[in-house]
PDB file of C-alpha atoms in Angstrom:
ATOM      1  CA  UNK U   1     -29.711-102.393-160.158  1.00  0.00           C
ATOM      2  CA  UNK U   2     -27.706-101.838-156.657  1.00  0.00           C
ATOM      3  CA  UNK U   3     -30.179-100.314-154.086  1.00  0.00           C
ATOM      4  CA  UNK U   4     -27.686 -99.781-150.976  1.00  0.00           C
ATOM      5  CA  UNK U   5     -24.103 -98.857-150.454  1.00  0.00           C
ATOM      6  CA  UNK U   6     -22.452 -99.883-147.169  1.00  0.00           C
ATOM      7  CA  UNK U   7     -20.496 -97.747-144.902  1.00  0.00           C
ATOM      8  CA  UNK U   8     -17.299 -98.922-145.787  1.00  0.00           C
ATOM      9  CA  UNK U   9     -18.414 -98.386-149.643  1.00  0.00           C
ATOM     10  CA  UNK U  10     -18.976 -95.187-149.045  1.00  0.00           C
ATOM     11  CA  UNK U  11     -15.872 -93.882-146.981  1.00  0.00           C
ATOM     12  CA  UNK U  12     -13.865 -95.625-149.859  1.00  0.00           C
ATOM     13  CA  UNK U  13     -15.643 -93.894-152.308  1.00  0.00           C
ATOM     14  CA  UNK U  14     -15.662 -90.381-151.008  1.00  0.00           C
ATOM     15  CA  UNK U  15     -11.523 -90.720-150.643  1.00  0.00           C
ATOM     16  CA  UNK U  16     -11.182 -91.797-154.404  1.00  0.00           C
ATOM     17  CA  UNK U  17     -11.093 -89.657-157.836  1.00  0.00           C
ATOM     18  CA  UNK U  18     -14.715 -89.689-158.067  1.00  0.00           C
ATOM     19  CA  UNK U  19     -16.629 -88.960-155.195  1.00  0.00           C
ATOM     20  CA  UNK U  20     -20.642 -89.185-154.728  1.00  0.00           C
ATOM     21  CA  UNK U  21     -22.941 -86.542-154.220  1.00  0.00           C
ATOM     22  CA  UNK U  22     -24.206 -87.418-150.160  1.00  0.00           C
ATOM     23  CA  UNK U  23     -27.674 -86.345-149.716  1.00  0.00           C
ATOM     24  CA  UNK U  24     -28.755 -85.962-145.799  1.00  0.00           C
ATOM     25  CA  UNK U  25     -32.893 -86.042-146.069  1.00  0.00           C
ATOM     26  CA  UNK U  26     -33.249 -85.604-141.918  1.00  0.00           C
ATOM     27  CA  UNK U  27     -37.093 -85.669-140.930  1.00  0.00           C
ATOM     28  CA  UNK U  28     -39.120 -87.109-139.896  1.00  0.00           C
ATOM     29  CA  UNK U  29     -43.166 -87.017-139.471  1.00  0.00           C
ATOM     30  CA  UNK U  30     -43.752 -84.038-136.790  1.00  0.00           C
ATOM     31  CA  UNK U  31     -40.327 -83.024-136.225  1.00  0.00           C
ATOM     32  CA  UNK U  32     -39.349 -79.698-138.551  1.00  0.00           C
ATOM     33  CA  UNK U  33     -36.061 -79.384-137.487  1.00  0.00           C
ATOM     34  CA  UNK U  34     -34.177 -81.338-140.238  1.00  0.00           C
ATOM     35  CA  UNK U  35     -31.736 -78.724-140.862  1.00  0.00           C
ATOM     36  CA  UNK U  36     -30.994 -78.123-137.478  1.00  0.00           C
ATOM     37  CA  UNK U  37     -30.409 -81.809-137.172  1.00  0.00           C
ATOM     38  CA  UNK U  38     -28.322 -81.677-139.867  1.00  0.00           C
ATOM     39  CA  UNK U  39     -25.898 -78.230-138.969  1.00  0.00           C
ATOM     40  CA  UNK U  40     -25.300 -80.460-135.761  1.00  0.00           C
ATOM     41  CA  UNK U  41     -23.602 -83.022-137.094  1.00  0.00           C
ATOM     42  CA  UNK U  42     -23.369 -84.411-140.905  1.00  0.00           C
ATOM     43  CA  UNK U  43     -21.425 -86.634-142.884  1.00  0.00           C
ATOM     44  CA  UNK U  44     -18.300 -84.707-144.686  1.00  0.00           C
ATOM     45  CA  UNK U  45     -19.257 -82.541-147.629  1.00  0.00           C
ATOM     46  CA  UNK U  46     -23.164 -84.032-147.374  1.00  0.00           C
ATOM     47  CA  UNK U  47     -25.975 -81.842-148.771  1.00  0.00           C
ATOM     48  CA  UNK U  48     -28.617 -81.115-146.614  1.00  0.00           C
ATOM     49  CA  UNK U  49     -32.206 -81.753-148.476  1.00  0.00           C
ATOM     50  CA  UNK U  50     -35.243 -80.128-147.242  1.00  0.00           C
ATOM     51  CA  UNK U  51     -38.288 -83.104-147.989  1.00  0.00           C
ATOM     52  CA  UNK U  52     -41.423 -81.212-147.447  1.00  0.00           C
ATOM     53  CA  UNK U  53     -39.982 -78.155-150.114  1.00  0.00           C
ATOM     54  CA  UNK U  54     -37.500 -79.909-152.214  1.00  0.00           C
ATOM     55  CA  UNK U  55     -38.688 -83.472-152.616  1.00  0.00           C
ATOM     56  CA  UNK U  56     -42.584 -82.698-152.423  1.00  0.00           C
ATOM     57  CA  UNK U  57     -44.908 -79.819-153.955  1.00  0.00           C
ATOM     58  CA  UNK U  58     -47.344 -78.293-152.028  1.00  0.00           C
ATOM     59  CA  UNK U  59     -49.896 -80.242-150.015  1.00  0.00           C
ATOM     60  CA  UNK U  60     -53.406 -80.565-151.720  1.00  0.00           C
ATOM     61  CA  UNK U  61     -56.304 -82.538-151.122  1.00  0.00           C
ATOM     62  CA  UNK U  62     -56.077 -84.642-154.573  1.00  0.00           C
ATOM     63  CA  UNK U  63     -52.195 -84.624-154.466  1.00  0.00           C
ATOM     64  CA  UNK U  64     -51.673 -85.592-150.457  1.00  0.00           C
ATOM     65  CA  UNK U  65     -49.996 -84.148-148.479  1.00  0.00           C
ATOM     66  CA  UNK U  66     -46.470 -85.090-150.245  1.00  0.00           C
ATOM     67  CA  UNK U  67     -47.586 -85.003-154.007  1.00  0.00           C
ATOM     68  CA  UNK U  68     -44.761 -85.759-156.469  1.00  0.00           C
ATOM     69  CA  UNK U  69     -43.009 -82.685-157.159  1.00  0.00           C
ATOM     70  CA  UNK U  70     -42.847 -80.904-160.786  1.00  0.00           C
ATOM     71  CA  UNK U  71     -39.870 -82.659-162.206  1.00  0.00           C
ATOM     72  CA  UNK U  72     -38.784 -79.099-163.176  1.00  0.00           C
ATOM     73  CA  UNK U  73     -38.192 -78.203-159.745  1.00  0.00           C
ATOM     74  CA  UNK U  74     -36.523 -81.442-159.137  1.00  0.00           C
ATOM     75  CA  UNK U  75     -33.986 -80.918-161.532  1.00  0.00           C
ATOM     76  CA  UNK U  76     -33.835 -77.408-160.015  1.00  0.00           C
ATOM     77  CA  UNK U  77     -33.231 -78.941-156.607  1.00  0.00           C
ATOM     78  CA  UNK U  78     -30.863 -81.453-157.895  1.00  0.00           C
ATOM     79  CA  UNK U  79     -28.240 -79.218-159.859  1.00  0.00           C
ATOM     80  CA  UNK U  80     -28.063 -76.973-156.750  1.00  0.00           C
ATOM     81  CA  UNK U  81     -27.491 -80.378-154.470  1.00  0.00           C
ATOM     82  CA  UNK U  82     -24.374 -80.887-157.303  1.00  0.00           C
ATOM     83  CA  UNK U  83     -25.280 -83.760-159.200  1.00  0.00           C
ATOM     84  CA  UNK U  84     -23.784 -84.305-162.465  1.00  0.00           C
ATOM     85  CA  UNK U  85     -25.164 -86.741-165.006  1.00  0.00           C
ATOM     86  CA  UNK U  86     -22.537 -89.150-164.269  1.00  0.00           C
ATOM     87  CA  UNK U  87     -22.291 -88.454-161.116  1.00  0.00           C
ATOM     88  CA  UNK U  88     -23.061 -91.421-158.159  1.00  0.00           C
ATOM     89  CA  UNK U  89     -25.234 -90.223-155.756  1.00  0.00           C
ATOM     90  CA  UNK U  90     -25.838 -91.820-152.131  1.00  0.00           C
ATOM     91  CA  UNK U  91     -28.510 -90.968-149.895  1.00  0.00           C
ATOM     92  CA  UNK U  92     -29.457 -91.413-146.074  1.00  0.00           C
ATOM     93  CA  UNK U  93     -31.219 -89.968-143.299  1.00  0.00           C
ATOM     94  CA  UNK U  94     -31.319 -90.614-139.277  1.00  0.00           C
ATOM     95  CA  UNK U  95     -34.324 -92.942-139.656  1.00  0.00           C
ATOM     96  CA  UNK U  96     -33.547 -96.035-141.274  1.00  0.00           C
ATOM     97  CA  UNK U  97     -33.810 -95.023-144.585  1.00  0.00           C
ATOM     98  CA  UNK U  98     -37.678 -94.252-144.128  1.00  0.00           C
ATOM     99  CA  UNK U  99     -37.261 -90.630-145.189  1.00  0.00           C
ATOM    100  CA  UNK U 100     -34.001 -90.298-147.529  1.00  0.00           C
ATOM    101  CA  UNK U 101     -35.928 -93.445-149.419  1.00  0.00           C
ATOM    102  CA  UNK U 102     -37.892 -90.662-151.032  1.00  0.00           C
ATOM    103  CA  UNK U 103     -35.357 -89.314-152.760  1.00  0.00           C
ATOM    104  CA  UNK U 104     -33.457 -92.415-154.153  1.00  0.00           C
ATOM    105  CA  UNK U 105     -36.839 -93.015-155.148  1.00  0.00           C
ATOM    106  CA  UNK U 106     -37.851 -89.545-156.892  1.00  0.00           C
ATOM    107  CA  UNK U 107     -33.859 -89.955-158.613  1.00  0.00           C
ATOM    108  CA  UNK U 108     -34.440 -93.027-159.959  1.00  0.00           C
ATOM    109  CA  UNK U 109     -37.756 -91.905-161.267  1.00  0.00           C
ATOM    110  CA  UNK U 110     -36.102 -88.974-163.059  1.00  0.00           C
ATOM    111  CA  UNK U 111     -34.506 -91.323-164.679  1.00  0.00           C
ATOM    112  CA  UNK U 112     -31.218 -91.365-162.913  1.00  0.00           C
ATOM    113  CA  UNK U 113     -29.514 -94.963-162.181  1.00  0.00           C
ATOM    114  CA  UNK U 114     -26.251 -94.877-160.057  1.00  0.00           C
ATOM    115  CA  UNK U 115     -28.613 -93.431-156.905  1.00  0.00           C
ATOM    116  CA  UNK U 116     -28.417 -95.789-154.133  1.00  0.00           C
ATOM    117  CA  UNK U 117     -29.222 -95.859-149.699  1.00  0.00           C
ATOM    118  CA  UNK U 118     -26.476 -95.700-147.615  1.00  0.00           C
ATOM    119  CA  UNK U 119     -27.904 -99.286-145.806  1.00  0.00           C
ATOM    120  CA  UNK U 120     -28.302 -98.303-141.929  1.00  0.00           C
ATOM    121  CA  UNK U 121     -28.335 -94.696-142.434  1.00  0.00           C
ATOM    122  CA  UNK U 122     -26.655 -92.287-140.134  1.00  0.00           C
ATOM    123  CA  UNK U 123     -26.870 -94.472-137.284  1.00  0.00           C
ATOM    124  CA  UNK U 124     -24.702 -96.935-139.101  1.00  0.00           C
ATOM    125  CA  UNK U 125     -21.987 -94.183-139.828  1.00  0.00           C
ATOM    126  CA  UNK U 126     -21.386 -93.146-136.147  1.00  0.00           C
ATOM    127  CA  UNK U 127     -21.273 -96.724-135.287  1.00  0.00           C
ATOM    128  CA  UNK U 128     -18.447 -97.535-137.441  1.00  0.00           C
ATOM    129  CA  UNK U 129     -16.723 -94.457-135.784  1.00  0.00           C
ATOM    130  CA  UNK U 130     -16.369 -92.122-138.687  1.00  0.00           C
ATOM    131  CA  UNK U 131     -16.001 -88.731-138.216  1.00  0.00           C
ATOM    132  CA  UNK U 132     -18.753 -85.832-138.868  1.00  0.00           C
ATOM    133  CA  UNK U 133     -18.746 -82.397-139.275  1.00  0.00           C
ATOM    134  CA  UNK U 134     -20.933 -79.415-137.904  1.00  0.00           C
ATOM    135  CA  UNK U 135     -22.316 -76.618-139.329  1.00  0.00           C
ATOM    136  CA  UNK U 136     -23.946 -75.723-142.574  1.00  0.00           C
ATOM    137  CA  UNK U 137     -21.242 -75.465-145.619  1.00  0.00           C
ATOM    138  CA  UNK U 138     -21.249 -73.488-148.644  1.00  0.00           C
ATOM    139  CA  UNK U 139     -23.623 -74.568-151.715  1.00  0.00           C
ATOM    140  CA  UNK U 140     -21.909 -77.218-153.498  1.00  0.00           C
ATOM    141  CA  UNK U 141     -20.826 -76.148-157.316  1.00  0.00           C
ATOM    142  CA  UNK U 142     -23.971 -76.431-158.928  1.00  0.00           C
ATOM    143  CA  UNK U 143     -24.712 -79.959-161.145  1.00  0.00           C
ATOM    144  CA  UNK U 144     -25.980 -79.962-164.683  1.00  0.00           C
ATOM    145  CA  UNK U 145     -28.379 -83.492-164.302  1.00  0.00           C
ATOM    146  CA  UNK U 146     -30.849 -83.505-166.754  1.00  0.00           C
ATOM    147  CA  UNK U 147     -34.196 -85.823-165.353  1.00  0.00           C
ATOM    148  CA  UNK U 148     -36.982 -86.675-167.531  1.00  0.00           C
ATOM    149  CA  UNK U 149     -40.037 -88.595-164.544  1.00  0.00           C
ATOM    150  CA  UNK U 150     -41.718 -91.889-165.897  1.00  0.00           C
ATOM    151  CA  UNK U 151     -38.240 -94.231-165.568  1.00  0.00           C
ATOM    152  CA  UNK U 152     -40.241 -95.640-162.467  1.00  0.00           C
ATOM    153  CA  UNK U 153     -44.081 -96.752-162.255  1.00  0.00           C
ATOM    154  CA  UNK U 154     -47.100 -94.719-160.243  1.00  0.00           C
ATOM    155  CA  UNK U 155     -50.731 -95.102-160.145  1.00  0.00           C
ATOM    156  CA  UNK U 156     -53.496 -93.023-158.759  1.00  0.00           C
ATOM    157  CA  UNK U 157     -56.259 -93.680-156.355  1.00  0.00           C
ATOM    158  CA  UNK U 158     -58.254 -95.768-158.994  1.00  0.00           C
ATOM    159  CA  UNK U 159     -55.563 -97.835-159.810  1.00  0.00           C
ATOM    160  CA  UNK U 160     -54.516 -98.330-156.267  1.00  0.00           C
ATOM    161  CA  UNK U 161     -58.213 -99.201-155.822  1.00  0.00           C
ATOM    162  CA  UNK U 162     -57.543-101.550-158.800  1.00  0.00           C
ATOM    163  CA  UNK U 163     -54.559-103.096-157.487  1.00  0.00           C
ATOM    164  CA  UNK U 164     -56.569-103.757-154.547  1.00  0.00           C
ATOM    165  CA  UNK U 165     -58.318-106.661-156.134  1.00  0.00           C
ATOM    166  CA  UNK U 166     -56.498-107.616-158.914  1.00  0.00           C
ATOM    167  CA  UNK U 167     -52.903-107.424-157.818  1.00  0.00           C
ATOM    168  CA  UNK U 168     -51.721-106.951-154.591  1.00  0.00           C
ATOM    169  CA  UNK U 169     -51.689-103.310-152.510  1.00  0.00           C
ATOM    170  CA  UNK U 170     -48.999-103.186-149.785  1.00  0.00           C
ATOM    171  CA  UNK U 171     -49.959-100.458-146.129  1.00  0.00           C
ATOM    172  CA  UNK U 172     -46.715 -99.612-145.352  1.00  0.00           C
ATOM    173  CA  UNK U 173     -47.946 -97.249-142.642  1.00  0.00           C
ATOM    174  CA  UNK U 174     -47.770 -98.728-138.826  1.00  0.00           C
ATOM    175  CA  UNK U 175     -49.945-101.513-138.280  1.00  0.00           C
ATOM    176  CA  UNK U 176     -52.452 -99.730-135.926  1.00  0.00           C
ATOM    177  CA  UNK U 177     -52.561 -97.256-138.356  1.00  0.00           C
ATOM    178  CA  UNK U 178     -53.746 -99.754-140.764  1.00  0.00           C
ATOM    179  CA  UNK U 179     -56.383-100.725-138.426  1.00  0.00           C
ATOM    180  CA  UNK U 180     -57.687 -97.658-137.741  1.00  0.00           C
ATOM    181  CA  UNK U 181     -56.762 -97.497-133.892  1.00  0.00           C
ATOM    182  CA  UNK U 182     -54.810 -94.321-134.294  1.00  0.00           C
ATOM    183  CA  UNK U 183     -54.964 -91.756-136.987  1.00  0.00           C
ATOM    184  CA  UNK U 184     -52.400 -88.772-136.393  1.00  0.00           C
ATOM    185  CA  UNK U 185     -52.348 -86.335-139.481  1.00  0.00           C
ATOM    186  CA  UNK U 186     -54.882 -87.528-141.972  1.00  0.00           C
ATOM    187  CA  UNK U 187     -58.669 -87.332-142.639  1.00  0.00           C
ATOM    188  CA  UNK U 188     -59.812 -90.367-141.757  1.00  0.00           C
ATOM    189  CA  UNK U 189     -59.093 -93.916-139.965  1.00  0.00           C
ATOM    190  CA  UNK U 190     -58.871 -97.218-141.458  1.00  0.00           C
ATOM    191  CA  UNK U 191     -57.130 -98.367-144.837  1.00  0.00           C
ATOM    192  CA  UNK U 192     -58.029 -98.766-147.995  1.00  0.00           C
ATOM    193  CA  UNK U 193     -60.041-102.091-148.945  1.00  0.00           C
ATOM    194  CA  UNK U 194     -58.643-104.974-150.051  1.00  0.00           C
ATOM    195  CA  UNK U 195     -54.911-103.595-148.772  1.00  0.00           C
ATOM    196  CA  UNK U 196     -52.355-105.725-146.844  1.00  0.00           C
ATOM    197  CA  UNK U 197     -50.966-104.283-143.811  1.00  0.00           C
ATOM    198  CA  UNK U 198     -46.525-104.353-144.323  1.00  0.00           C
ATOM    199  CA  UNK U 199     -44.909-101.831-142.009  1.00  0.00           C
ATOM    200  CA  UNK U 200     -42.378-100.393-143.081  1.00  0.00           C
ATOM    201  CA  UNK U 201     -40.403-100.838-140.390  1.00  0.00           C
ATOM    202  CA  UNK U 202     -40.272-104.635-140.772  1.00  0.00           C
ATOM    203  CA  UNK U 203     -37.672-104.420-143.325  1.00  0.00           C
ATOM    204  CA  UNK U 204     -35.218-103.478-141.077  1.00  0.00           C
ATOM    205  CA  UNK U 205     -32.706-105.061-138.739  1.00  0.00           C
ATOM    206  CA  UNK U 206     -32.586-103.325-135.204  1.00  0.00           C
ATOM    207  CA  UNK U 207     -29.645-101.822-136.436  1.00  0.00           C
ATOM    208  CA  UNK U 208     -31.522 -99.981-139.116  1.00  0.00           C
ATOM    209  CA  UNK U 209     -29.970-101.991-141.815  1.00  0.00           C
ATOM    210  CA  UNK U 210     -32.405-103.678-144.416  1.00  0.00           C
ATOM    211  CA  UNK U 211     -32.630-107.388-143.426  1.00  0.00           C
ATOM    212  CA  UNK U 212     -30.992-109.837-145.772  1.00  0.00           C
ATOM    213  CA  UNK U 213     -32.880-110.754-149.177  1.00  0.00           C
ATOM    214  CA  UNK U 214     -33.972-113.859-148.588  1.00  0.00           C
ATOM    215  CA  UNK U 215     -35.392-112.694-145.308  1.00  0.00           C
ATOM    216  CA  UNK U 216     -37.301-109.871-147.162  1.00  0.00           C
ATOM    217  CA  UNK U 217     -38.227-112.350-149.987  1.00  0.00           C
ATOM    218  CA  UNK U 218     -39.854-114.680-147.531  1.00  0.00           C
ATOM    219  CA  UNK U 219     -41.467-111.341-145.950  1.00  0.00           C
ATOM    220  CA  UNK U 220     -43.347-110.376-149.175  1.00  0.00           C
ATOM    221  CA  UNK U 221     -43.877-114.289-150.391  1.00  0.00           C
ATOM    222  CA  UNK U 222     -46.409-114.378-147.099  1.00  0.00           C
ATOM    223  CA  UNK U 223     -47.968-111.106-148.294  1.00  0.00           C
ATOM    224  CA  UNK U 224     -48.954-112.332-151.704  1.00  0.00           C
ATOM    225  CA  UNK U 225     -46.119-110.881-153.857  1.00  0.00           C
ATOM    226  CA  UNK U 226     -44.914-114.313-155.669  1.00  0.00           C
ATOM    227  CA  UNK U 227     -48.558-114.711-156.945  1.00  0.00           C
ATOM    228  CA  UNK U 228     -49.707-111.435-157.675  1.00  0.00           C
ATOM    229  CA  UNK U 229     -49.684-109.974-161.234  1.00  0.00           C
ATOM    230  CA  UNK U 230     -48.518-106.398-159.995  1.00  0.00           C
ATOM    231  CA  UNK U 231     -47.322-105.199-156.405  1.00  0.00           C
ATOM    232  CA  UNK U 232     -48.425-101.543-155.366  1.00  0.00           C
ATOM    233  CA  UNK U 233     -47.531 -99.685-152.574  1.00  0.00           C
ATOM    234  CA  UNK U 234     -48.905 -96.885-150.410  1.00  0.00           C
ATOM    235  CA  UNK U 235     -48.209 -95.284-146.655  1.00  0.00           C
ATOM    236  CA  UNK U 236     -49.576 -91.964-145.431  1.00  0.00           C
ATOM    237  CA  UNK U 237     -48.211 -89.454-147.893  1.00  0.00           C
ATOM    238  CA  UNK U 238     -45.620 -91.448-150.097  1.00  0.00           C
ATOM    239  CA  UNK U 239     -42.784 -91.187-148.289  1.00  0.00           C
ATOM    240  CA  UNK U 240     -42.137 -94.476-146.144  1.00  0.00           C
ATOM    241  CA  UNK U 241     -43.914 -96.285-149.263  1.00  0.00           C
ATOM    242  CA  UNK U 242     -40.353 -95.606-151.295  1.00  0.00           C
ATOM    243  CA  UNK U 243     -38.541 -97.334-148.810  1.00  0.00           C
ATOM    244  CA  UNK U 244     -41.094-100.291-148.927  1.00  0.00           C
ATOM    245  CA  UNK U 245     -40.087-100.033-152.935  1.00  0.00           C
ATOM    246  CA  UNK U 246     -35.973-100.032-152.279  1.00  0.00           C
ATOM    247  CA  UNK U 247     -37.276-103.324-149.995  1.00  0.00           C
ATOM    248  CA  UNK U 248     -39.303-105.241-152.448  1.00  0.00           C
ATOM    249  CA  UNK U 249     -36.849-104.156-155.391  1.00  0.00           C
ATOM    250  CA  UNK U 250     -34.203-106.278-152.862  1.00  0.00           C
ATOM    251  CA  UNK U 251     -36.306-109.246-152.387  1.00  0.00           C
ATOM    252  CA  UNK U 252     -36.222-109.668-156.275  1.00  0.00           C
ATOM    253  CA  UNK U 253     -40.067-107.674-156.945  1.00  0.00           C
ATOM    254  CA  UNK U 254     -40.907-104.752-158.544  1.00  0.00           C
ATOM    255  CA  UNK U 255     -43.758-102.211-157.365  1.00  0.00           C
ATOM    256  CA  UNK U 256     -45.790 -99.831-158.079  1.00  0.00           C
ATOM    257  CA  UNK U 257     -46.029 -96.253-155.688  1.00  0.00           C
ATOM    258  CA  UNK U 258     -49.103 -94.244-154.965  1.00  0.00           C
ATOM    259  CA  UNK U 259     -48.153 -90.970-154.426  1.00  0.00           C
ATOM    260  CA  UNK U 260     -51.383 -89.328-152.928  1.00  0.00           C
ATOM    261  CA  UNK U 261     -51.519 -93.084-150.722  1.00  0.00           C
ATOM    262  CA  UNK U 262     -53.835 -92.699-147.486  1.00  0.00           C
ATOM    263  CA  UNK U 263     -53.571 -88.360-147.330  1.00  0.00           C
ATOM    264  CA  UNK U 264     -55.251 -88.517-150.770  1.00  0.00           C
ATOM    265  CA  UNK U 265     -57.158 -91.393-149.954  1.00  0.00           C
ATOM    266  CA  UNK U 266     -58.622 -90.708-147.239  1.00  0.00           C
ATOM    267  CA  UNK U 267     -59.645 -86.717-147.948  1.00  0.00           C
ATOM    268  CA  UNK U 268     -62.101 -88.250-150.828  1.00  0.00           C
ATOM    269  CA  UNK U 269     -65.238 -88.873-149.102  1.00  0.00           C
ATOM    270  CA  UNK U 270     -66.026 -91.212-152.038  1.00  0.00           C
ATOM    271  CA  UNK U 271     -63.465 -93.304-151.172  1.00  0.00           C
ATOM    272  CA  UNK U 272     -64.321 -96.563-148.983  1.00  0.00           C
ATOM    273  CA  UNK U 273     -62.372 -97.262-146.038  1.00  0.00           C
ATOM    274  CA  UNK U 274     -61.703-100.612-144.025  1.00  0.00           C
ATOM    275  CA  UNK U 275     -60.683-101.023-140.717  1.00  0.00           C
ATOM    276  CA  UNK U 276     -59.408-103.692-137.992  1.00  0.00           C
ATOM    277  CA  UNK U 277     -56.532-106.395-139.481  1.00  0.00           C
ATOM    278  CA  UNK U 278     -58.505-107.755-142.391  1.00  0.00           C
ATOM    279  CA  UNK U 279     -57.803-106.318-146.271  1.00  0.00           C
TER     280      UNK U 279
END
């Protein structure tokens, strides 16, 4: 199944017969301003999506502080974004991915298939010179998609936990984050035992593009993945984690998210923590 669309896909497409829905997910962790981000400059007819209220419910201490969202309001969210059942729809951010990988995640876990990343993002858009417009449009004519969740795999803290030792558990988060040096929004330092530090941001070329397959097959072949009976995946709050996902699903592996991941993790004071580089 295709995970990216390039630039020059994606001009081609939105001049034919049948163009995508364009999805901007702008934010990023401490910065609220999304939409602001967005009203200042946006890729023609792109639909701004809010990721703490449209691709997230409400924070909670068992859920994280991104927990999946009730695919009810999903499929709320996605008819007023304008997506049709049959309908392509391509999504980016400013970020590399790391953010608007949450919703071409969430998508393809309601079940829908012709979702893919614009590779590069925003970043790659201006650089090929293509224009943008300002402002906030009108709503989009509202879509009639139809999700049903489960087309994609999750587990829970015991099965990450699980994973952990039987499998193999992918950090996504930064690596001193994994180590427990810093620890900006969540409970508590460290990671959870038995995990393998992967940044996230190691999957990416420094122009935000995802590095070639091979490259990110060789990536995940030193982590473990060609040996391990299942491959999960975790970062703070489930966000970055789907991008780690859209990576692996590249290099030719599938994985398993944890939704809750360290926020959920890490408010449990049953749960066991590790620090430094070791799982």
């Amino acid at each position: 199944m295709t995970v990216t669309t390039t630039v020059s896909e994606l001009r081609d497409l939105l001049d034919s017969d049948a163009p995508p829905v364009v999805l901007d997910v702008r934010w990023a962790l401490g910065d609220p301003h999304g939409r602001d981000h967005y009203a200042e400059g946006h890729i023609p007819g792109a639909v701004h999506v809010d990721l703490d209220t449209e691709l997230a419910a409400p924070p909670s201490p068992e859920g994280g502080r991104h927990p999946l969202p009730r695919i009810a309001d999903l499929q709320d969210a996605a008819r007023r974004w304008g997506i049709t059942q049959d309908r392509r729809v391509v999504v980016h951010d400013d970020l590399g991915n790391t953010a608007a990988a949450r919703a071409w995640w969430l998508l393809r876990y309601a079940g829908l298939a012709q979702v893919t990343l614009l590779d590069g993002a925003l970043g790659a858009w201006r650089a090929a010179g293509l224009p943008l417009e300002s402002g906030i449009p009108a709503d989009p004519p509202p879509g009639d998609v139809v999700l049903k969740p489960g087309a994609l795999p999750v587990t829970d803290a015991d099965g990450a936990a699980e994973l952990a030792v039987s499998g193999l558990l992918l950090d996504a988060r930064a690596a001193e984050r994994y180590r427990g040096e810093v620890e900006p929004v969540d409970a508590r330092a460290g990671h959870i035992p038995g995990a393998v530090s992967a940044p996230t941001g190691e999957n990416l070329a420094a122009d935000g593009t995802f590095l070639p397959p091979e490259a990110l097959r060789e990536r995940f072949r030193e982590k473990g993945a060609a040996g391990a009976s299942r491959i999960g995946v975790y970062c703070g709050s489930g966000v970055t984690a789907a991008h780690q996902i859209a990576a692996l699903e590249l290099a030719g592996f599938e994985a398993v998210l944890f939704p809750g991941s360290w926020s959920a993790w890490s408010a449990d004071p049953a749960r066991p923590t590790a620090k430094g580089n070791q799982p």
